[in-house]
Amino acid sequence: MTELATALQRWESDRRAARTRFDEAVNELDRRLAQSIRDGLSDPERWTGVVDASERRMGDQLRALDDAWAPLERAAMAAIEAAGEDTQQRRRLRYQLAEQQRRRDQLAVYMAREARSMLAARRSDAARVLHAHAHREWSTPRPCSRCGAGIVVGAVVQPTDFVCVACGHAAPFGPGPATVRYMESLDGLCDEQTLETWHAYQDARRTFEGYQWPTEADYEVLETAARTWLAEWADVRVRLLPPGGEAKELARLDERIAAELRGVDDAASRLLRVRMGVAMKLAAAGDMAGVLQFAKSEQVEASEFVGQLCTCLHEHGNRGAAWQALALLHHVTRQPTERDAWMQQQLMALDDQLRTR
């Protein structure tokens, strides 16, 4: 048995075992979190410790999947290198590796979704218990700092002045400890109630990151998904907050969206997306002279830019425009070989690249 065959067999076994271990871990942690809730959540540090340990355990499961994948990837890359000039064998090996990569990615997505769903469900259960504690606190009078008479403060999220009816003393009262714990627990409820839009955002992000040359239109789809999720998340949180916390929460929305997209929305990436989007529209309209003129106006090297455009058109499913762009690439690179045969070879290479990405 070859080294690759051995690695593949081991990966199949490890992948199934990783799924089994993950499901067992989720069930175990779910029971542990449920028991902590039944115990009353009287110790904040204990609950926080259980949640943190659960999140670490889920992260360990994903890292274990990466560790199991690494030997197969190394063996496959070594086999591809050993295939030398055997184009068919190299292609077959790349297809085989890509198929296993898809299986690995599918399992990773499953694990991430199940972990988030379980943790959100249990954290939201805890938030409901803590809401009951906070509600009791809101209905319990708090003593005046001067005379000790009870003052009904109710639900406050920030220091607010109250006047004692017994002695007339005015003093600020902030949120009590039960209210603070309830407010800190709201993320779980928000996560639970926005799982669908979070899934949609994750799908949009994987699609966007799958493009070698995304356009501004691709980014707008990603940004819309992020904004939809986070706006819904903020709306849920505002509805759950005691009165007075709405403005601060809504002010954080744009900050959270910017933070979520920070890695893909820098100035350089934006310039490349806009540039490629313009070129795609020109190519889709059959205006290859316009593509060259645009490349010149942008002061980019024509052959490199047209090559990037070919990849962009192809990965976005516009094979007809990609074929025309390949004809332009043949021209600007002054290929010595017959045009149609060269274009067919390049199109096959683009097909291979997309299939093995």
Short mmCIF file of C-alpha atoms in Angstrom, two decimals:
data_model
loop_
_atom_site.label_atom_id
_atom_site.label_comp_id
_atom_site.label_asym_id
_atom_site.label_seq_id
_atom_site.Cartn_x
_atom_site.Cartn_y
_atom_site.Cartn_z
CA MET A 1 0.00 0.00 0.00
CA THR A 2 1.38 3.42 -0.94
CA GLU A 3 1.98 6.16 1.60
CA LEU A 4 -0.96 8.12 0.16
CA ALA A 5 -3.31 5.13 0.33
CA THR A 6 -2.29 4.55 3.95
CA ALA A 7 -2.83 8.24 4.78
CA LEU A 8 -6.22 8.20 3.04
CA GLN A 9 -7.32 5.12 4.96
CA ARG A 10 -6.16 6.69 8.22
CA TRP A 11 -7.95 9.96 7.41
CA GLU A 12 -11.24 8.18 6.72
CA SER A 13 -10.98 6.46 10.09
CA ASP A 14 -9.95 9.65 11.89
CA ARG A 15 -12.70 11.68 10.23
CA ARG A 16 -15.40 9.26 11.41
CA ALA A 17 -13.84 9.16 14.86
CA ALA A 18 -13.70 12.97 15.00
CA ARG A 19 -17.43 13.16 14.26
CA THR A 20 -18.18 10.59 16.97
CA ARG A 21 -15.96 12.32 19.55
CA PHE A 22 -17.50 15.67 18.72
CA ASP A 23 -21.08 14.43 19.12
CA GLU A 24 -20.16 12.79 22.42
CA ALA A 25 -18.48 15.99 23.63
CA VAL A 26 -21.50 18.12 22.67
CA ASN A 27 -23.86 15.81 24.56
CA GLU A 28 -21.61 15.72 27.60
CA LEU A 29 -21.17 19.49 27.72
CA ASP A 30 -24.88 20.02 27.15
CA ARG A 31 -25.64 17.87 30.21
CA ARG A 32 -23.01 19.70 32.28
CA LEU A 33 -24.36 23.13 31.37
CA ALA A 34 -27.95 22.00 32.05
CA GLN A 35 -26.92 20.73 35.48
CA SER A 36 -25.24 24.04 36.30
CA ILE A 37 -28.49 25.83 35.43
CA ARG A 38 -30.51 23.44 37.61
CA ASP A 39 -28.10 24.16 40.47
CA GLY A 40 -29.37 27.75 40.40
CA LEU A 41 -26.49 29.79 38.94
CA SER A 42 -25.75 31.18 42.39
CA ASP A 43 -21.99 31.24 41.73
CA PRO A 44 -21.18 33.51 38.74
CA GLU A 45 -17.57 32.36 38.53
CA ARG A 46 -18.57 28.70 38.42
CA TRP A 47 -21.04 29.28 35.55
CA THR A 48 -18.51 31.36 33.62
CA GLY A 49 -15.91 28.64 34.14
CA VAL A 50 -18.23 25.94 32.80
CA VAL A 51 -19.10 28.02 29.72
CA ASP A 52 -15.45 28.89 29.04
CA ALA A 53 -14.43 25.23 29.42
CA SER A 54 -17.19 24.21 27.00
CA GLU A 55 -16.02 26.74 24.39
CA ARG A 56 -12.42 25.52 24.76
CA ARG A 57 -13.55 21.91 24.39
CA MET A 58 -15.38 22.73 21.17
CA GLY A 59 -12.31 24.56 19.87
CA ASP A 60 -10.16 21.55 20.73
CA GLN A 61 -12.44 19.35 18.62
CA LEU A 62 -11.94 21.59 15.57
CA ARG A 63 -8.18 21.67 16.10
CA ALA A 64 -8.15 17.87 16.38
CA LEU A 65 -9.86 17.70 12.99
CA ASP A 66 -7.11 19.90 11.51
CA ASP A 67 -4.45 17.66 13.09
CA ALA A 68 -6.10 14.58 11.56
CA TRP A 69 -6.23 16.25 8.14
CA ALA A 70 -2.61 17.38 8.02
CA PRO A 71 -0.96 13.94 7.34
CA LEU A 72 -3.23 13.27 4.35
CA GLU A 73 -2.51 16.71 2.90
CA ARG A 74 1.24 16.17 3.25
CA ALA A 75 1.05 12.70 1.68
CA ALA A 76 -1.08 13.96 -1.22
CA MET A 77 1.25 16.88 -1.95
CA ALA A 78 4.24 14.51 -1.89
CA ALA A 79 2.47 12.16 -4.33
CA ILE A 80 1.64 15.07 -6.66
CA GLU A 81 5.28 16.14 -6.61
CA ALA A 82 6.42 12.56 -7.26
CA ALA A 83 4.10 12.30 -10.28
CA GLY A 84 6.48 14.63 -12.11
CA GLU A 85 5.41 15.27 -15.69
CA ASP A 86 2.51 12.81 -15.59
CA THR A 87 -0.25 15.38 -16.07
CA GLN A 88 -3.12 12.93 -15.79
CA GLN A 89 -1.81 11.45 -12.57
CA ARG A 90 -1.23 14.89 -11.06
CA ARG A 91 -4.76 15.93 -12.00
CA ARG A 92 -6.24 12.76 -10.53
CA LEU A 93 -4.37 13.28 -7.27
CA ARG A 94 -5.43 16.91 -7.03
CA TYR A 95 -9.07 15.93 -7.60
CA GLN A 96 -8.77 13.28 -4.90
CA LEU A 97 -7.28 15.75 -2.43
CA ALA A 98 -9.93 18.37 -3.23
CA GLU A 99 -12.73 15.89 -2.61
CA GLN A 100 -11.33 15.01 0.80
CA GLN A 101 -10.88 18.72 1.55
CA ARG A 102 -14.57 19.26 0.84
CA ARG A 103 -15.45 16.47 3.25
CA ARG A 104 -13.20 18.01 5.86
CA ASP A 105 -14.78 21.44 5.34
CA GLN A 106 -18.30 20.00 5.54
CA LEU A 107 -17.49 18.36 8.86
CA ALA A 108 -15.90 21.56 10.18
CA VAL A 109 -19.05 23.53 9.24
CA TYR A 110 -21.24 20.93 10.95
CA MET A 111 -19.14 21.08 14.11
CA ALA A 112 -19.13 24.88 14.23
CA ARG A 113 -22.90 25.07 13.77
CA GLU A 114 -23.71 22.38 16.31
CA ALA A 115 -21.36 23.89 18.89
CA ARG A 116 -22.88 27.36 18.48
CA SER A 117 -26.43 26.01 18.62
CA MET A 118 -25.80 24.01 21.80
CA LEU A 119 -23.97 26.81 23.59
CA ALA A 120 -26.55 29.40 22.54
CA ALA A 121 -29.42 27.21 23.76
CA ARG A 122 -27.89 26.65 27.19
CA ARG A 123 -26.71 30.24 27.61
CA SER A 124 -30.21 31.43 26.73
CA ASP A 125 -31.66 29.03 29.34
CA ALA A 126 -29.32 30.61 31.88
CA ALA A 127 -30.38 34.10 30.78
CA ARG A 128 -34.03 33.24 31.42
CA VAL A 129 -33.18 32.06 34.94
CA LEU A 130 -31.13 35.21 35.54
CA HIS A 131 -34.01 37.33 34.25
CA ALA A 132 -36.20 35.88 36.99
CA HIS A 133 -33.53 36.79 39.55
CA ALA A 134 -33.29 40.31 38.13
CA HIS A 135 -37.08 40.69 38.15
CA ARG A 136 -37.15 39.93 41.86
CA GLU A 137 -34.43 42.52 42.37
CA TRP A 138 -36.43 45.14 40.43
CA SER A 139 -39.48 44.63 42.65
CA THR A 140 -37.47 44.76 45.90
CA PRO A 141 -37.07 48.25 47.47
CA ARG A 142 -33.49 49.41 48.01
CA PRO A 143 -32.52 51.36 51.15
CA CYS A 144 -32.04 55.11 51.17
CA SER A 145 -28.43 55.92 52.01
CA ARG A 146 -29.55 58.58 54.54
CA CYS A 147 -32.57 57.23 56.40
CA GLY A 148 -32.73 53.59 55.31
CA ALA A 149 -36.30 53.80 54.01
CA GLY A 150 -37.10 51.62 50.98
CA ILE A 151 -36.93 53.16 47.51
CA VAL A 152 -38.50 51.31 44.59
CA VAL A 153 -35.79 51.63 41.93
CA GLY A 154 -37.02 49.03 39.46
CA ALA A 155 -34.95 48.19 36.39
CA VAL A 156 -32.07 50.57 35.67
CA VAL A 157 -29.06 49.97 33.43
CA GLN A 158 -27.06 53.04 34.45
CA PRO A 159 -26.87 55.27 37.56
CA THR A 160 -30.16 57.16 37.90
CA ASP A 161 -31.22 59.69 40.57
CA PHE A 162 -34.09 58.73 42.87
CA VAL A 163 -35.64 60.83 45.66
CA CYS A 164 -36.51 59.20 48.96
CA VAL A 165 -40.17 59.97 49.79
CA ALA A 166 -39.41 59.60 53.51
CA CYS A 167 -36.57 62.11 53.89
CA GLY A 168 -36.31 63.86 50.52
CA HIS A 169 -32.71 62.79 49.96
CA ALA A 170 -31.75 62.35 46.30
CA ALA A 171 -29.11 59.81 45.35
CA PRO A 172 -28.16 57.79 42.24
CA PHE A 173 -28.89 54.08 42.05
CA GLY A 174 -27.19 51.89 39.44
CA PRO A 175 -28.10 48.38 38.32
CA GLY A 176 -28.05 45.79 41.08
CA PRO A 177 -25.91 42.62 40.93
CA ALA A 178 -28.76 40.47 39.56
CA THR A 179 -29.43 43.02 36.83
CA VAL A 180 -25.75 43.14 35.91
CA ARG A 181 -25.62 39.35 35.60
CA TYR A 182 -28.79 39.32 33.50
CA MET A 183 -27.42 41.95 31.12
CA GLU A 184 -24.14 40.02 30.81
CA SER A 185 -26.10 36.88 29.89
CA LEU A 186 -28.06 38.42 27.01
CA ASP A 187 -25.58 37.34 24.32
CA GLY A 188 -26.82 33.77 24.66
CA LEU A 189 -30.42 34.78 24.00
CA CYS A 190 -29.33 36.94 21.05
CA ASP A 191 -27.27 34.09 19.59
CA GLU A 192 -30.15 31.63 19.97
CA GLN A 193 -32.66 33.90 18.27
CA THR A 194 -30.37 34.83 15.36
CA LEU A 195 -28.97 31.41 14.42
CA GLU A 196 -30.62 31.46 10.98
CA THR A 197 -29.13 34.80 9.94
CA TRP A 198 -25.76 33.80 11.47
CA HIS A 199 -25.79 30.66 9.30
CA ALA A 200 -26.60 32.79 6.24
CA TYR A 201 -23.71 35.12 7.06
CA GLN A 202 -21.30 32.19 7.48
CA ASP A 203 -22.41 30.77 4.12
CA ALA A 204 -21.90 34.18 2.48
CA ARG A 205 -18.44 34.48 4.01
CA ARG A 206 -17.38 31.05 2.76
CA THR A 207 -18.63 31.94 -0.73
CA PHE A 208 -16.78 35.26 -0.69
CA GLU A 209 -13.55 33.72 0.59
CA GLY A 210 -13.83 31.02 -2.07
CA TYR A 211 -13.29 33.55 -4.84
CA GLN A 212 -9.74 34.17 -5.94
CA TRP A 213 -10.83 37.50 -7.44
CA PRO A 214 -13.99 38.76 -5.72
CA THR A 215 -15.75 41.86 -6.98
CA GLU A 216 -17.41 44.70 -5.11
CA ALA A 217 -20.77 43.06 -5.84
CA ASP A 218 -19.55 39.93 -4.03
CA TYR A 219 -18.52 42.05 -1.08
CA GLU A 220 -21.92 43.75 -1.00
CA VAL A 221 -23.57 40.33 -0.64
CA LEU A 222 -21.23 39.55 2.27
CA GLU A 223 -21.78 42.94 3.90
CA THR A 224 -25.56 42.62 3.56
CA ALA A 225 -25.46 39.20 5.25
CA ALA A 226 -23.30 40.55 8.07
CA ARG A 227 -25.51 43.60 8.55
CA THR A 228 -28.68 41.49 8.50
CA TRP A 229 -27.33 39.17 11.18
CA LEU A 230 -25.88 41.87 13.44
CA ALA A 231 -28.87 44.21 13.05
CA GLU A 232 -31.19 41.38 14.06
CA TRP A 233 -28.84 40.53 16.93
CA ALA A 234 -28.86 44.15 18.15
CA ASP A 235 -32.65 44.36 17.77
CA VAL A 236 -33.11 41.26 19.92
CA ARG A 237 -30.76 42.66 22.56
CA VAL A 238 -32.52 46.03 22.63
CA ARG A 239 -35.88 44.31 23.17
CA LEU A 240 -34.43 42.30 26.07
CA LEU A 241 -32.62 45.18 27.78
CA PRO A 242 -34.20 47.09 30.65
CA PRO A 243 -35.21 50.65 29.62
CA GLY A 244 -32.27 52.97 29.04
CA GLY A 245 -29.83 50.66 27.27
CA GLU A 246 -31.12 51.00 23.72
CA ALA A 247 -29.08 53.95 22.46
CA LYS A 248 -25.72 52.52 23.48
CA GLU A 249 -26.51 49.15 21.92
CA LEU A 250 -27.60 50.62 18.57
CA ALA A 251 -24.52 52.86 18.51
CA ARG A 252 -22.34 49.75 18.66
CA LEU A 253 -23.94 48.21 15.56
CA ASP A 254 -21.75 49.87 12.92
CA GLU A 255 -18.67 49.19 15.05
CA ARG A 256 -19.50 45.48 15.18
CA ILE A 257 -20.12 45.30 11.43
CA ALA A 258 -16.81 47.03 10.72
CA ALA A 259 -14.99 44.70 13.12
CA GLU A 260 -16.58 41.61 11.54
CA LEU A 261 -15.47 42.65 8.04
CA ARG A 262 -12.15 44.23 8.95
CA GLY A 263 -10.09 41.47 7.38
CA VAL A 264 -11.68 41.82 3.92
CA ASP A 265 -12.51 45.51 3.64
CA ASP A 266 -9.15 47.27 3.67
CA ALA A 267 -8.45 49.93 1.02
CA ALA A 268 -6.23 47.69 -1.13
CA SER A 269 -8.79 44.87 -1.24
CA ARG A 270 -11.55 47.34 -2.06
CA LEU A 271 -9.56 48.77 -4.96
CA LEU A 272 -8.99 45.30 -6.45
CA ARG A 273 -12.68 44.39 -6.07
CA VAL A 274 -13.87 47.57 -7.77
CA ARG A 275 -11.30 47.25 -10.54
CA MET A 276 -12.23 43.64 -11.26
CA GLY A 277 -15.95 44.44 -11.18
CA VAL A 278 -15.52 47.12 -13.86
CA ALA A 279 -13.47 44.78 -16.03
CA MET A 280 -16.05 42.00 -15.64
CA LYS A 281 -18.83 44.25 -16.91
CA LEU A 282 -16.76 45.28 -19.92
CA ALA A 283 -15.89 41.66 -20.71
CA ALA A 284 -19.48 40.48 -20.24
CA ALA A 285 -20.52 43.10 -22.81
CA GLY A 286 -17.87 41.81 -25.21
CA ASP A 287 -15.88 45.04 -25.02
CA MET A 288 -12.34 43.61 -24.92
CA ALA A 289 -10.88 46.84 -26.29
CA GLY A 290 -12.50 48.54 -23.32
CA VAL A 291 -10.77 46.05 -20.99
CA LEU A 292 -7.37 47.00 -22.38
CA GLN A 293 -8.18 50.69 -22.22
CA PHE A 294 -9.31 50.29 -18.61
CA ALA A 295 -6.12 48.42 -17.68
CA LYS A 296 -4.10 51.26 -19.19
CA SER A 297 -6.10 53.89 -17.28
CA GLU A 298 -5.50 51.97 -14.05
CA GLN A 299 -1.78 51.73 -14.86
CA VAL A 300 -1.70 47.94 -14.48
CA GLU A 301 0.21 45.49 -16.66
CA ALA A 302 -2.22 44.29 -19.34
CA SER A 303 -1.26 40.61 -19.59
CA GLU A 304 -1.34 40.10 -15.81
CA PHE A 305 -4.64 41.94 -15.47
CA VAL A 306 -6.31 40.03 -18.30
CA GLY A 307 -5.10 36.75 -16.80
CA GLN A 308 -6.71 37.71 -13.49
CA LEU A 309 -9.87 38.68 -15.33
CA CYS A 310 -10.02 35.25 -17.01
CA THR A 311 -9.94 33.59 -13.58
CA CYS A 312 -12.52 36.01 -12.19
CA LEU A 313 -14.97 35.47 -15.05
CA HIS A 314 -14.55 31.71 -14.94
CA GLU A 315 -15.01 31.35 -11.17
CA HIS A 316 -18.15 33.50 -11.37
CA GLY A 317 -19.62 31.11 -13.94
CA ASN A 318 -19.34 33.30 -17.04
CA ARG A 319 -17.55 30.82 -19.31
CA GLY A 320 -18.50 32.67 -22.50
CA ALA A 321 -16.84 35.91 -21.40
CA ALA A 322 -13.93 33.92 -19.96
CA TRP A 323 -13.41 32.36 -23.39
CA GLN A 324 -13.30 35.79 -25.02
CA ALA A 325 -10.91 37.03 -22.34
CA LEU A 326 -8.64 34.06 -23.05
CA ALA A 327 -8.56 35.12 -26.69
CA LEU A 328 -7.48 38.57 -25.53
CA LEU A 329 -4.87 37.02 -23.24
CA HIS A 330 -3.50 34.99 -26.16
CA HIS A 331 -3.14 38.24 -28.07
CA VAL A 332 -1.55 40.41 -25.36
CA THR A 333 0.92 37.68 -24.33
CA ARG A 334 1.83 37.00 -27.98
CA GLN A 335 1.54 33.23 -27.64
CA PRO A 336 3.36 31.38 -30.44
CA THR A 337 0.92 28.43 -30.38
CA GLU A 338 -2.33 28.16 -32.37
CA ARG A 339 -4.97 30.26 -30.62
CA ASP A 340 -7.94 27.89 -30.23
CA ALA A 341 -5.83 24.97 -28.99
CA TRP A 342 -4.08 27.25 -26.50
CA MET A 343 -7.39 28.68 -25.30
CA GLN A 344 -8.85 25.21 -24.85
CA GLN A 345 -5.82 24.20 -22.79
CA GLN A 346 -6.14 27.31 -20.62
CA LEU A 347 -9.87 26.75 -20.11
CA MET A 348 -9.16 23.19 -18.95
CA ALA A 349 -6.58 24.59 -16.54
CA LEU A 350 -9.17 27.01 -15.15
CA ASP A 351 -11.64 24.12 -14.78
CA ASP A 352 -9.01 22.13 -12.88
CA GLN A 353 -8.16 25.09 -10.69
CA LEU A 354 -11.79 25.65 -9.76
CA ARG A 355 -12.44 21.98 -9.11
CA THR A 356 -9.41 21.59 -6.85
CA ARG A 357 -9.79 24.86 -4.94
#
